[in-house]
Amino acid sequence: MQAKKRYFILLSAGSCLALLFYFGGLQFRASRSHSRRGEHSGRNGLHHPSPDHFWPRFPDALRPFVPWDQLENEDSTVHISPRQKRDANSSIYKGKKCRMESCFDFTLCKKNGFKVYVYPQQKGEKIAESYQNILAAIEGSRFYTSDPSQACLFVLSLDTLDRDQLSPQYVHNLKSKVQSLHLWNNGRNHLIFNLYSGTWPDYTEDVGFDIGQAMLAKASISTENFRPNFDVSIPLFSKDHPRTGGERGFLKFNTIPPLRKYMLVFKGKRYLTGIGSDTRNALYHVHNGEDVLLLTTCKHGKDWQKHKDSRCDRDNTEYEKYDYREMLHNATFCLVPRGRRLGSFRFLEALQAACVPVMLSNGWELPFSEVINWNQAAVIGDERLLLQIPSTIRSIHQDKILALRQQTQFLWEAYFSSVEKIVLTTLEIIQDRIFKHISRNSLIWNKHPGGLFVLPQYSSYLGDFPYYYANLGLKPPSKFTAVIHAVTPLVSQSQPVLKLLVAAAKSQYCAQIIVLWNCDKPLPAKHRWPATAVPVIVIEGESKVMSSRFLPYDNIVTDAVLSLDEDTVLSTTEVDFAFTVWQSFPERIVGYPARSHFWDNSKERWGYTSKWTNDYSMVLTGAAIYHKYYHYLYTHYLPASLKNMVDQLANCEDILMNFLVSAVTKLPPIKVTQKKQYKETMMGQTSRASRWADPDHFAQRQSCMNTFASWFGYMPLIHSQMRLDPVLFKDQVSILRKKYRDIERL
């Protein structure tokens, strides 16, 4: 019996072995045959065999798992580097290799400059408020054009901000809608804004449609998917983020030591499962309940109790003990860990609160990283080294902490405080890429007042801007150009405008005088103007509107401009004194007639007053000195709507200039002392040309104040009580010993 069993086992084993060799031999011959066919086709230049051609092929059933770009030719990437293979396999953006040089048509920008076109809104398409704010910011900017043939960049009216399929803001069928746009051209020269992409559970960065060669202005974008010098990383902002203006930062005092009540704080969700849970689940290891408060809660989502762990109840109790706003405003450092996506609302909240962000989001391309040096405003940590964060920030010197906090305030106010600033920063970065020869350098982007207020078309030399004299160790040149605005006919040699011209010309600092003739009467003959030691240039205003006095005329060859109304009464001594003061404050308006603004509670609007009080917030440009760059900024930065209002009213241009300069500098103007009897002469009270004779003049200026504040989004004017007097002014000292003698005389 035992012998029969052994015989049966041996027979079965032999049969199996024979079958194995038989079928294996068929497979081996098939592979060799396939290989020979490959070699034969290779000789015809159709196929090149790979080193592993003698191995068996996978069955066809496995082919769908092969990456999309290898379906046609599995052997084509054998010699490609791992990074190239990763790039080729990425299906998030098929235009992953796009750069400005390869996927952007520069010829569209050469003819008409950098102009942006927004597609008209399609009937029946809903747009979220945040995207409406983005489109409104573009349409209100100096870049906007309603003519697509003039455009260099195109922005969709279709809402692309929220591409999470579970979101109520998700726009369906976006792929077909985009492809049907007649200007789409595979996305070339298009810019797509996006805040949220991907959905549960992996939250990929796929926006849900093929963007082709379009650029992305995207929040929470990773360095792996970010296309340098093509995409723009923007911050994640909430639907409540203001469209214009925005609140100032919360750094009220530059105190030393700059430490607050708490060293490090965070308050937010703890993810129990899924992506983004690792870092936040580990925060309790660092929390000490004293000066390091890292609070998380499990209470979010519909089914959080199903996944709650043993720490949830304790974490939730601790979480509810503290007020987030109180923590934020009393902390030196604020932790900004990643959420489900790489970005977080905590980032902008920390910037505004002057709480130095401590970044814990590995692989996040920080907002506007192309131009902003974040090492000057944030601590960039590593999620894997969470436990080292407290000791690291405690080792930072107090001077460095104050510098970091000050930089958070500058960056917040310059680029992040409103949707408008986020959008304009995005557009300015793209413009700098296109016109590299006039692009702004790193110093401009990272120093006050920032890239938005330093238009590169003006100059590529930093010394030409009023803000950089001190930074560059330069002193303003010691000459000015007087620009006299003339609106009444020249009928007498005793008119104030001629006396003013002579007084300005006698100044030792005067290089030339420009008379802007905005009068309806023809230009006077040359012999009507008095003889002076400096050149007198008469320019006839083409449009004869108020804003023309602030045009950047090529005739202005000096940095300093002495702006004068024709009816202003100033002596040469007063001109000299004002100019010497301006040389110490070249970024501000320095002058004589001062005005102030106030908030009228009864009318709930801004008011304007000309009363002489202990403080002021404006120095009128009827007798003021400022840098000529503000002519360029007035003309090219401010919207046409505000300048048209000024021109229609023939009023308020001086108020608008004060708004602009205060918004740029974040500083008040400077008032200097005038003669005792000085006042605006309101020359020609009987003259119909005099705007001071208009009874509606004051009411118009009240209205202007509120319109301007509405456009800026806040009130930029700042009150000051500083008045600069000449040395020994009104002291009981011999008049011959005083430098500015005529100011004291009546």
XYZ file of C-alpha atoms in Angstrom:
746
model
C 0.000 0.000 0.000
C 2.790 2.379 0.919
C 4.577 1.626 -2.349
C 1.442 2.516 -4.360
C 1.196 5.889 -2.573
C 4.825 6.715 -3.285
C 4.373 5.720 -6.943
C 1.273 7.941 -7.244
C 3.028 10.941 -5.703
C 6.032 10.600 -7.994
C 3.782 10.305 -11.045
C 1.822 13.430 -10.075
C 5.012 15.424 -9.464
C 6.448 14.362 -12.791
C 3.292 15.348 -14.624
C 3.265 18.790 -12.983
C 6.935 19.301 -13.818
C 6.358 18.391 -17.446
C 3.451 20.810 -17.706
C 5.525 23.555 -16.095
C 8.365 23.172 -18.580
C 5.928 22.993 -21.468
C 4.019 26.179 -20.681
C 7.144 27.976 -19.508
C 8.872 27.152 -22.742
C 5.977 28.559 -24.734
C 6.102 31.790 -22.738
C 9.880 32.034 -23.121
C 9.682 31.472 -26.882
C 6.929 34.041 -27.168
C 9.018 36.625 -25.387
C 12.050 35.822 -27.547
C 9.881 36.080 -30.651
C 8.531 39.442 -29.447
C 12.094 40.556 -28.767
C 13.250 39.598 -32.230
C 10.363 41.553 -33.720
C 11.455 44.497 -31.617
C 15.014 44.206 -32.844
C 13.818 43.980 -36.419
C 11.636 47.081 -36.031
C 14.541 48.860 -34.361
C 16.622 48.412 -37.459
C 13.903 50.223 -39.344
C 14.090 53.110 -36.893
C 10.667 52.434 -35.396
C 11.556 51.027 -31.998
C 14.572 50.795 -29.720
C 14.732 47.806 -27.388
C 15.303 48.363 -23.697
C 17.919 46.485 -21.623
C 15.186 44.368 -20.016
C 13.594 43.278 -23.326
C 14.122 39.601 -22.560
C 11.841 39.658 -19.527
C 8.210 38.610 -19.918
C 5.641 41.354 -20.494
C 2.874 42.062 -18.002
C -0.531 40.836 -19.134
C -2.778 43.396 -20.783
C -5.023 43.411 -17.719
C -2.380 45.426 -15.832
C -1.862 48.066 -18.503
C -4.388 50.635 -17.072
C -2.114 50.995 -14.032
C 0.759 52.271 -16.187
C 1.215 56.064 -15.992
C -0.665 57.956 -18.690
C 2.424 59.153 -20.501
C 3.886 55.621 -20.814
C 0.896 53.892 -22.403
C 2.185 54.202 -25.931
C 5.808 53.402 -25.238
C 6.760 51.764 -21.965
C 10.468 51.870 -22.669
C 10.792 55.562 -23.485
C 11.638 56.774 -19.953
C 14.279 54.257 -18.992
C 17.131 56.797 -19.153
C 15.160 59.747 -17.653
C 16.124 60.987 -14.190
C 13.770 60.334 -11.257
C 12.801 64.042 -11.112
C 12.001 64.106 -14.827
C 9.984 60.948 -14.481
C 8.062 62.465 -11.552
C 7.359 65.595 -13.568
C 6.232 63.554 -16.559
C 3.963 61.393 -14.431
C 2.251 64.356 -12.786
C -1.260 64.622 -14.130
C -2.239 67.624 -11.999
C -1.086 70.167 -14.588
C -0.326 68.958 -18.076
C 1.476 72.263 -18.588
C 3.788 71.579 -15.672
C 6.863 72.570 -17.667
C 5.356 75.929 -18.651
C 7.437 79.035 -18.096
C 6.958 82.587 -19.331
C 9.358 81.939 -22.202
C 7.526 78.825 -23.419
C 3.830 79.363 -22.631
C 3.323 83.135 -22.744
C 2.958 85.345 -25.824
C 4.965 88.510 -25.127
C 3.972 90.122 -28.419
C 0.524 90.898 -27.028
C 2.157 93.143 -24.419
C 4.672 94.967 -26.593
C 2.184 97.079 -28.514
C -0.248 98.249 -25.820
C 1.609 97.570 -22.590
C 0.333 95.386 -19.782
C -3.463 95.422 -20.068
C -5.841 92.918 -18.467
C -9.189 91.861 -19.926
C -11.961 90.267 -17.863
C -14.455 88.135 -19.747
C -18.039 89.419 -19.532
C -20.157 87.509 -17.047
C -22.211 84.770 -18.669
C -25.941 84.764 -18.132
C -27.053 82.479 -15.338
C -23.548 81.958 -13.941
C -23.266 82.589 -10.219
C -20.115 84.201 -8.856
C -19.129 84.053 -5.178
C -18.537 87.351 -3.399
C -14.800 86.682 -3.048
C -14.417 86.216 -6.802
C -16.561 89.287 -7.468
C -14.116 91.245 -5.316
C -11.185 89.920 -7.346
C -12.795 90.900 -10.637
C -13.783 94.317 -9.241
C -10.176 94.922 -8.156
C -8.944 94.180 -11.681
C -11.607 96.335 -13.322
C -10.773 99.232 -11.000
C -7.044 99.016 -11.622
C -4.873 100.934 -14.069
C -4.311 97.662 -15.956
C -7.915 97.048 -16.974
C -9.148 97.213 -20.550
C -12.597 96.397 -21.886
C -11.157 95.729 -25.342
C -9.803 92.172 -25.717
C -7.723 93.202 -28.736
C -5.736 95.520 -26.441
C -5.208 92.890 -23.744
C -1.996 91.172 -22.730
C -3.596 89.018 -20.010
C -7.071 87.463 -19.765
C -9.060 86.571 -16.628
C -12.127 84.313 -16.612
C -15.489 85.545 -15.362
C -16.267 81.913 -14.473
C -15.732 81.373 -10.752
C -12.656 79.179 -10.300
C -11.921 80.003 -6.643
C -13.480 76.935 -4.999
C -12.809 73.671 -6.826
C -13.792 71.376 -3.944
C -16.551 69.148 -5.329
C -18.259 69.049 -1.928
C -18.494 72.838 -1.734
C -21.748 74.681 -2.543
C -19.625 77.201 -4.494
C -18.331 74.506 -6.853
C -19.024 75.327 -10.512
C -20.022 72.260 -12.518
C -19.110 71.579 -16.152
C -16.305 74.118 -15.954
C -14.199 72.166 -18.430
C -16.688 72.513 -21.286
C -17.486 76.123 -20.371
C -13.827 77.140 -20.496
C -13.140 75.269 -23.716
C -16.028 77.078 -25.415
C -14.497 80.535 -24.815
C -13.387 81.898 -28.170
C -10.283 83.570 -26.672
C -9.193 80.574 -24.583
C -6.421 79.423 -26.974
C -5.463 76.511 -24.695
C -5.119 78.940 -21.777
C -2.283 80.965 -23.293
C -1.935 84.400 -21.615
C -4.717 83.520 -19.169
C -4.594 83.855 -15.381
C -6.715 81.588 -13.194
C -7.392 82.446 -9.540
C -7.939 79.555 -7.114
C -8.223 79.298 -3.327
C -9.436 75.732 -2.807
C -8.686 72.628 -4.872
C -9.198 68.914 -4.405
C -11.603 67.300 -1.988
C -11.870 64.647 0.682
C -9.860 62.559 1.412
C -6.614 63.514 -0.360
C -7.187 67.220 -1.221
C -4.998 67.184 -4.317
C -4.114 70.409 -6.115
C -6.127 69.459 -9.187
C -8.495 72.319 -10.113
C -10.824 69.924 -11.931
C -10.191 70.972 -15.531
C -7.269 71.203 -17.932
C -5.778 74.675 -17.512
C -3.582 74.221 -20.565
C -0.934 76.940 -20.714
C -2.696 79.259 -18.264
C -0.942 80.727 -15.228
C -2.262 79.995 -11.758
C -2.678 82.502 -8.955
C -3.267 79.839 -6.351
C -3.423 79.486 -2.577
C -1.891 76.510 -0.753
C 0.250 75.556 -3.737
C 3.146 73.181 -3.117
C 6.701 73.773 -4.246
C 6.432 70.502 -6.179
C 3.547 71.770 -8.330
C 4.504 75.460 -8.354
C 5.932 76.528 -11.704
C 8.637 79.126 -10.920
C 8.461 82.398 -12.801
C 5.042 81.390 -14.127
C 2.536 80.709 -11.339
C 1.909 83.106 -8.447
C 1.362 81.819 -4.917
C -1.350 83.871 -3.201
C -2.526 83.737 0.426
C -5.666 81.963 1.537
C -8.146 84.683 2.537
C -11.651 84.472 3.947
C -14.868 85.652 2.330
C -14.891 88.509 4.875
C -11.533 89.867 3.721
C -12.136 93.540 2.781
C -12.251 94.372 -0.916
C -10.287 97.619 -0.539
C -8.347 99.381 2.202
C -8.397 96.969 5.093
C -7.494 97.498 8.728
C -4.042 98.634 9.756
C -1.765 96.232 11.569
C -1.939 95.930 15.331
C 1.638 96.898 16.192
C 0.974 100.061 18.159
C 4.278 100.537 19.962
C 7.834 99.642 18.981
C 8.690 98.645 22.530
C 11.864 97.006 23.795
C 11.682 94.305 24.965
C 9.100 93.408 22.321
C 7.829 90.340 24.164
C 4.142 89.877 24.889
C 2.201 87.835 27.440
C 2.477 84.601 25.452
C 5.537 83.327 23.618
C 3.770 80.984 21.143
C 0.066 80.408 20.462
C -2.264 78.477 18.186
C -5.965 77.739 18.314
C -7.685 75.633 15.672
C -9.086 72.307 14.530
C -7.453 68.945 15.187
C -7.960 66.458 12.404
C -8.554 62.969 13.765
C -8.106 61.224 10.431
C -6.820 61.919 6.971
C -4.323 64.323 5.473
C -3.029 67.151 7.666
C -3.693 65.337 10.927
C -0.132 64.404 11.913
C 1.218 67.857 12.868
C -1.865 69.146 14.672
C -2.268 65.866 16.571
C 1.227 66.333 17.995
C 0.831 69.928 19.212
C -0.143 68.851 22.735
C 3.466 67.736 23.275
C 4.606 71.395 23.089
C 1.654 73.044 24.889
C 2.622 73.999 28.467
C -0.464 75.970 29.537
C 1.641 79.024 30.471
C 3.431 80.935 27.737
C 3.020 78.276 25.035
C -0.667 77.734 24.241
C -1.321 75.313 21.389
C -5.023 74.543 21.563
C -6.947 72.162 19.327
C -10.512 70.894 19.231
C -12.056 67.736 17.815
C -15.483 69.380 17.541
C -15.855 69.906 13.830
C -17.493 67.952 11.073
C -20.651 65.871 11.314
C -19.202 62.631 12.620
C -16.307 63.778 14.808
C -17.577 61.712 17.744
C -17.204 58.516 15.724
C -13.474 59.138 15.472
C -12.815 60.843 18.838
C -9.802 59.617 20.756
C -8.904 59.609 24.436
C -7.559 63.170 24.315
C -10.552 64.837 22.668
C -12.532 65.697 25.805
C -9.494 67.170 27.552
C -8.465 69.119 24.437
C -11.969 70.479 23.909
C -12.166 71.707 27.516
C -8.790 73.455 27.314
C -9.707 74.919 23.914
C -12.790 76.693 25.252
C -10.908 78.388 28.110
C -9.165 80.927 25.895
C -10.370 83.675 23.588
C -8.591 83.440 20.239
C -8.478 87.190 19.592
C -7.029 87.887 23.030
C -4.355 85.241 22.472
C -3.520 86.601 19.029
C -3.018 90.179 20.208
C -0.923 89.169 23.194
C 1.457 86.695 21.586
C 4.968 87.192 20.240
C 4.901 84.189 17.880
C 1.938 82.490 16.210
C 2.132 78.916 14.989
C 0.844 78.438 11.436
C 0.578 74.657 10.887
C -0.856 73.189 7.722
C -4.520 72.228 7.636
C -6.124 69.888 5.165
C -4.348 71.987 2.582
C -0.955 73.616 2.955
C -2.252 77.146 3.506
C -4.170 78.459 6.491
C -6.237 81.498 7.501
C -3.888 81.771 10.498
C -1.194 83.137 8.194
C -2.889 86.469 7.423
C -4.315 86.711 10.945
C -0.811 86.487 12.416
C 0.594 89.073 9.994
C -2.057 91.625 10.864
C -1.682 91.042 14.602
C 2.099 91.686 14.475
C 2.505 88.128 15.733
C 5.532 86.585 14.022
C 4.320 83.569 11.997
C 6.059 80.269 12.729
C 5.478 78.260 9.572
C 4.912 74.509 9.928
C 3.760 73.457 6.486
C 6.447 71.531 4.666
C 6.450 72.066 0.932
C 4.237 75.180 0.901
C 5.305 77.823 -1.609
C 4.781 80.921 0.534
C 2.656 83.785 -0.874
C 4.427 86.067 -3.365
C 7.660 84.189 -2.657
C 9.035 85.457 -5.954
C 9.420 88.969 -4.535
C 8.997 88.760 -0.737
C 11.865 87.672 1.508
C 9.925 85.819 4.201
C 13.006 85.299 6.360
C 12.616 88.973 7.337
C 9.088 88.470 8.705
C 8.580 84.820 9.654
C 10.214 81.768 11.208
C 10.113 78.877 8.761
C 10.118 75.576 10.641
C 9.958 71.893 9.773
C 6.977 69.740 10.736
C 9.359 66.911 11.614
C 11.120 69.118 14.188
C 8.046 70.360 16.043
C 9.524 69.685 19.489
C 12.429 72.043 18.765
C 10.218 75.039 17.978
C 9.961 76.480 21.559
C 13.707 76.432 22.173
C 14.357 77.897 18.721
C 12.119 80.925 19.130
C 13.304 81.554 22.692
C 16.834 81.914 21.328
C 15.890 84.752 18.934
C 17.314 88.103 20.105
C 14.882 90.856 21.125
C 16.125 93.233 18.420
C 15.466 90.573 15.806
C 11.977 89.939 17.184
C 11.111 93.640 16.913
C 12.436 93.720 13.338
C 10.348 90.655 12.449
C 7.221 92.214 13.930
C 7.803 95.501 12.122
C 8.189 93.646 8.837
C 4.920 91.762 9.381
C 3.180 95.127 9.587
C 4.797 96.444 6.425
C 3.953 93.300 4.430
C 0.386 93.210 5.749
C -0.340 96.811 4.839
C 1.565 96.751 1.542
C 0.304 93.498 0.018
C -2.258 91.600 2.097
C -4.722 93.887 3.913
C -7.350 93.755 1.141
C -8.393 91.676 -1.853
C -7.423 94.623 -4.041
C -3.821 94.591 -2.788
C -3.528 90.816 -3.222
C -4.794 91.099 -6.801
C -2.649 94.139 -7.679
C 0.460 92.481 -6.243
C -0.232 89.451 -8.433
C -0.574 91.615 -11.537
C 2.494 93.717 -10.728
C 4.618 90.566 -10.341
C 3.497 89.335 -13.758
C 4.171 92.757 -15.276
C 7.713 92.714 -13.862
C 8.330 89.356 -15.546
C 7.213 90.715 -18.904
C 9.214 93.945 -18.714
C 12.340 92.704 -16.979
C 14.421 95.713 -17.991
C 12.346 97.983 -15.741
C 11.322 95.464 -13.085
C 11.522 96.327 -9.393
C 14.365 94.867 -7.368
C 14.163 93.064 -4.041
C 14.832 96.213 -1.987
C 11.751 97.900 -3.418
C 9.480 94.927 -2.729
C 10.739 94.423 0.832
C 11.085 98.036 2.009
C 8.493 100.693 2.681
C 6.338 101.704 0.806
C 6.554 98.499 -1.265
C 6.225 97.464 -4.872
C 2.676 98.704 -5.461
C 3.657 102.337 -4.906
C 6.960 102.189 -6.786
C 5.962 102.023 -10.429
C 8.908 100.685 -12.447
C 8.010 102.712 -15.546
C 9.143 105.823 -13.672
C 12.773 104.842 -13.200
C 15.037 101.882 -12.562
C 17.280 103.943 -10.267
C 16.330 103.868 -6.588
C 17.705 107.348 -5.984
C 14.938 108.784 -8.177
C 12.298 107.811 -5.621
C 11.614 110.018 -2.574
C 11.712 107.122 -0.066
C 15.243 105.893 -0.647
C 17.471 108.902 -0.003
C 18.208 107.849 3.576
C 18.482 104.124 2.741
C 20.971 104.841 -0.028
C 22.924 107.452 1.908
C 21.898 110.163 -0.535
C 20.932 113.788 0.028
C 18.247 115.413 -2.162
C 19.665 117.800 -4.771
C 19.642 121.451 -3.675
C 17.382 122.840 -6.403
C 13.652 122.965 -7.069
C 11.319 123.741 -9.957
C 8.458 126.139 -9.215
C 5.210 125.224 -10.978
C 2.680 128.075 -10.913
C -0.889 127.195 -11.838
C -2.429 130.148 -13.720
C -6.171 130.265 -14.481
C -6.895 134.022 -14.857
C -5.892 136.365 -17.696
C -2.802 138.522 -17.346
C -4.190 142.049 -17.504
C -1.936 144.007 -15.131
C 1.729 144.079 -14.180
C 0.702 144.322 -10.522
C -1.102 140.976 -10.413
C -0.085 138.611 -7.559
C 1.054 135.929 -10.009
C 3.875 138.175 -11.265
C 4.974 139.108 -7.753
C 4.956 135.407 -6.831
C 7.033 134.564 -9.882
C 9.668 137.151 -8.965
C 9.792 136.015 -5.320
C 10.282 132.357 -6.304
C 12.906 133.247 -8.920
C 15.020 135.102 -6.335
C 15.389 131.959 -4.218
C 18.939 130.635 -4.140
C 17.498 127.127 -4.610
C 15.314 127.841 -7.642
C 16.449 126.146 -10.868
C 13.559 127.185 -13.108
C 9.928 128.295 -13.122
C 7.133 126.639 -15.081
C 3.884 128.539 -15.574
C 1.052 126.142 -16.399
C -1.372 128.279 -18.410
C -4.824 126.791 -17.791
C -6.624 130.013 -18.665
C -9.164 130.173 -21.497
C -7.483 133.344 -22.830
C -4.499 133.073 -25.198
C -0.951 132.974 -23.867
C 0.463 136.426 -22.987
C 3.353 137.733 -25.048
C 6.823 136.925 -23.737
C 7.567 140.547 -22.828
C 4.620 140.499 -20.380
C 6.538 138.170 -18.062
C 9.142 139.793 -15.768
C 12.843 139.259 -16.383
C 14.375 136.739 -13.977
C 17.738 135.128 -13.348
C 16.278 131.667 -13.901
C 14.454 130.282 -16.969
C 10.672 130.788 -17.127
C 8.854 128.157 -19.209
C 5.185 128.708 -20.060
C 3.223 125.540 -20.860
C -0.297 125.791 -22.213
C -2.509 123.110 -20.714
C -3.986 120.973 -23.468
C -7.147 120.012 -21.600
C -7.047 122.915 -19.095
C -8.276 120.706 -16.241
C -7.224 120.751 -12.584
C -5.407 117.396 -12.711
C -3.085 118.758 -15.381
C -1.096 120.611 -12.712
C 0.102 117.199 -11.502
C 1.156 115.761 -14.844
C 4.757 114.435 -14.933
C 6.056 117.074 -17.333
C 9.431 116.367 -18.922
C 10.291 120.042 -18.340
C 10.572 119.354 -14.602
C 14.276 118.540 -14.316
C 14.630 118.689 -10.507
C 13.424 116.216 -7.880
C 11.715 118.936 -5.837
C 8.575 120.691 -7.068
C 7.339 123.933 -5.492
C 3.627 123.902 -6.311
C 1.988 127.341 -6.264
C -1.453 128.771 -6.903
C -1.388 132.034 -8.825
C -2.899 133.962 -5.903
C -0.459 132.701 -3.262
C 1.521 135.320 -1.338
C 4.998 134.081 -0.404
C 8.314 135.848 0.135
C 11.654 134.540 -1.050
C 12.641 133.866 2.565
C 9.574 131.675 3.086
C 10.371 129.748 -0.091
C 13.967 129.165 1.031
C 12.933 128.007 4.487
C 10.311 125.587 3.180
C 12.809 124.040 0.786
C 15.480 123.501 3.446
C 12.857 121.735 5.578
C 11.828 119.548 2.619
C 15.413 118.386 2.144
C 15.147 116.656 5.510
C 11.753 115.120 4.656
C 11.845 114.436 0.879
C 9.081 111.824 1.020
C 6.483 114.228 2.481
C 4.529 117.306 1.454
C 6.063 120.368 3.139
C 4.280 123.703 2.991
C 2.253 126.533 4.447
C -1.565 126.434 4.241
C -2.820 123.582 6.444
C -6.235 121.938 6.725
C -7.711 119.136 8.779
C -10.265 116.341 8.583
C -12.573 114.980 11.266
C -15.276 112.376 11.700
C -18.774 113.864 11.941
C -20.760 111.511 14.170
C -24.072 113.239 13.481
C -23.742 112.745 9.705
C -21.604 109.594 9.898
C -19.172 110.901 7.335
C -15.826 112.640 7.094
C -15.713 116.383 7.507
C -13.298 119.044 6.242
C -12.288 122.153 8.131
C -10.117 125.186 7.376
C -10.118 126.475 10.968
C -6.757 127.173 12.533
C -6.361 124.548 15.260
C -3.540 122.845 17.123
C -3.314 120.044 14.595
C -3.665 119.450 10.870
C -3.688 116.534 8.406
C -3.254 118.244 5.018
C -0.934 120.842 3.547
C -2.524 122.349 0.466
C -0.579 122.296 -2.774
C -1.196 126.001 -3.378
C 2.074 126.604 -1.505
C 3.878 123.322 -0.938
C 7.025 121.408 -1.896
C 7.070 117.683 -2.679
C 8.962 115.165 -4.805
C 8.130 115.117 -8.519
C 7.521 111.347 -8.328
C 4.124 112.122 -6.855
C 3.159 113.686 -10.189
C 3.843 110.329 -11.815
C 1.999 108.425 -9.102
C -0.987 110.798 -9.257
C -1.227 110.368 -13.025
C -0.588 106.639 -13.361
C -1.668 105.069 -10.064
C -4.928 106.803 -9.204
C -8.053 105.668 -11.091
C -9.554 107.801 -13.833
C -12.805 108.090 -11.849
C -11.188 110.177 -9.085
C -9.275 112.403 -11.496
C -12.414 112.935 -13.603
C -14.285 113.996 -10.470
C -11.583 116.538 -9.653
C -11.643 117.899 -13.204
C -15.434 118.173 -13.345
C -15.586 120.046 -10.042
C -12.418 122.062 -10.742
C -11.755 121.399 -7.071
C -10.196 118.928 -4.587
C -7.011 118.127 -6.513
C -4.962 119.267 -3.503
C -6.951 117.019 -1.153
C -6.461 114.043 -3.479
C -2.711 114.632 -3.588
C -2.623 114.661 0.227
C -4.597 111.409 0.336
C -2.143 109.828 -2.073
C 1.047 110.911 -0.303
C -0.257 109.945 3.152
C -1.374 106.546 1.829
C 2.112 105.950 0.436
C 4.199 107.235 3.342
C 1.863 106.387 6.254
C 2.983 109.787 7.578
C 1.421 113.252 7.927
C 2.606 116.258 5.902
C 4.792 118.927 7.511
C 3.649 122.487 8.108
C 6.175 125.304 8.240
C 5.713 128.743 9.740
C 4.534 131.579 7.525
C 4.467 135.345 8.068
C 2.230 136.607 10.791
C -0.305 138.178 8.482
C -0.309 135.280 5.979
C -3.628 134.053 4.658
C -4.965 132.801 1.361
C -5.734 136.102 -0.314
C -8.753 134.792 -2.204
C -7.551 137.100 -4.901
C -10.165 138.320 -7.246
C -13.226 137.799 -5.039
C -15.126 139.416 -7.847
C -13.437 137.233 -10.443
C -15.628 134.508 -11.844
C -12.524 132.430 -12.467
C -11.682 132.208 -8.784
C -12.846 128.913 -7.360
C -12.692 130.397 -3.855
C -15.619 132.627 -4.805
C -17.796 129.596 -5.491
C -20.330 129.166 -2.623
C -20.371 125.413 -3.224
C -16.597 125.178 -2.954
C -16.552 124.068 0.697
C -19.435 121.596 0.284
C -17.674 120.049 -2.687
C -14.541 119.504 -0.642
C -16.576 117.742 2.048
C -17.988 115.427 -0.612
C -14.548 114.819 -2.126
C -13.173 113.692 1.230
C -15.729 110.901 1.495
C -15.419 109.795 -2.119
C -11.650 109.559 -1.810
C -11.858 107.662 1.492
C -14.298 105.230 -0.110
C -11.898 104.445 -2.959
C -8.868 104.032 -0.696
C -10.950 101.830 1.578
C -9.902 103.755 4.673
C -8.897 107.244 5.767
C -5.164 107.617 4.966
C -4.809 111.167 6.341
C -2.902 111.379 9.627
C -3.115 114.203 12.145
C 0.006 116.035 13.265
C 0.786 118.795 15.742
C 4.316 119.464 14.500
C 5.119 122.843 13.016
C 8.662 123.751 12.034
C 9.833 127.299 12.702
C 13.116 128.979 11.773
C 15.725 129.059 14.510
C 15.213 132.039 16.872
C 11.859 132.769 15.269
C 10.097 135.538 17.284
C 12.826 135.534 19.923
C 14.134 138.815 21.357
C 17.294 138.728 19.286
C 18.569 141.286 16.830
C 16.878 140.821 13.447
C 20.285 140.973 11.771
C 21.336 137.770 13.525
C 18.412 135.747 12.169
C 18.713 133.645 9.032
C 15.080 133.968 7.867
C 14.501 137.636 8.775
C 11.519 138.400 6.577
C 9.269 135.747 8.113
C 8.968 137.789 11.335
C 8.174 141.044 9.598
C 4.593 142.078 9.086
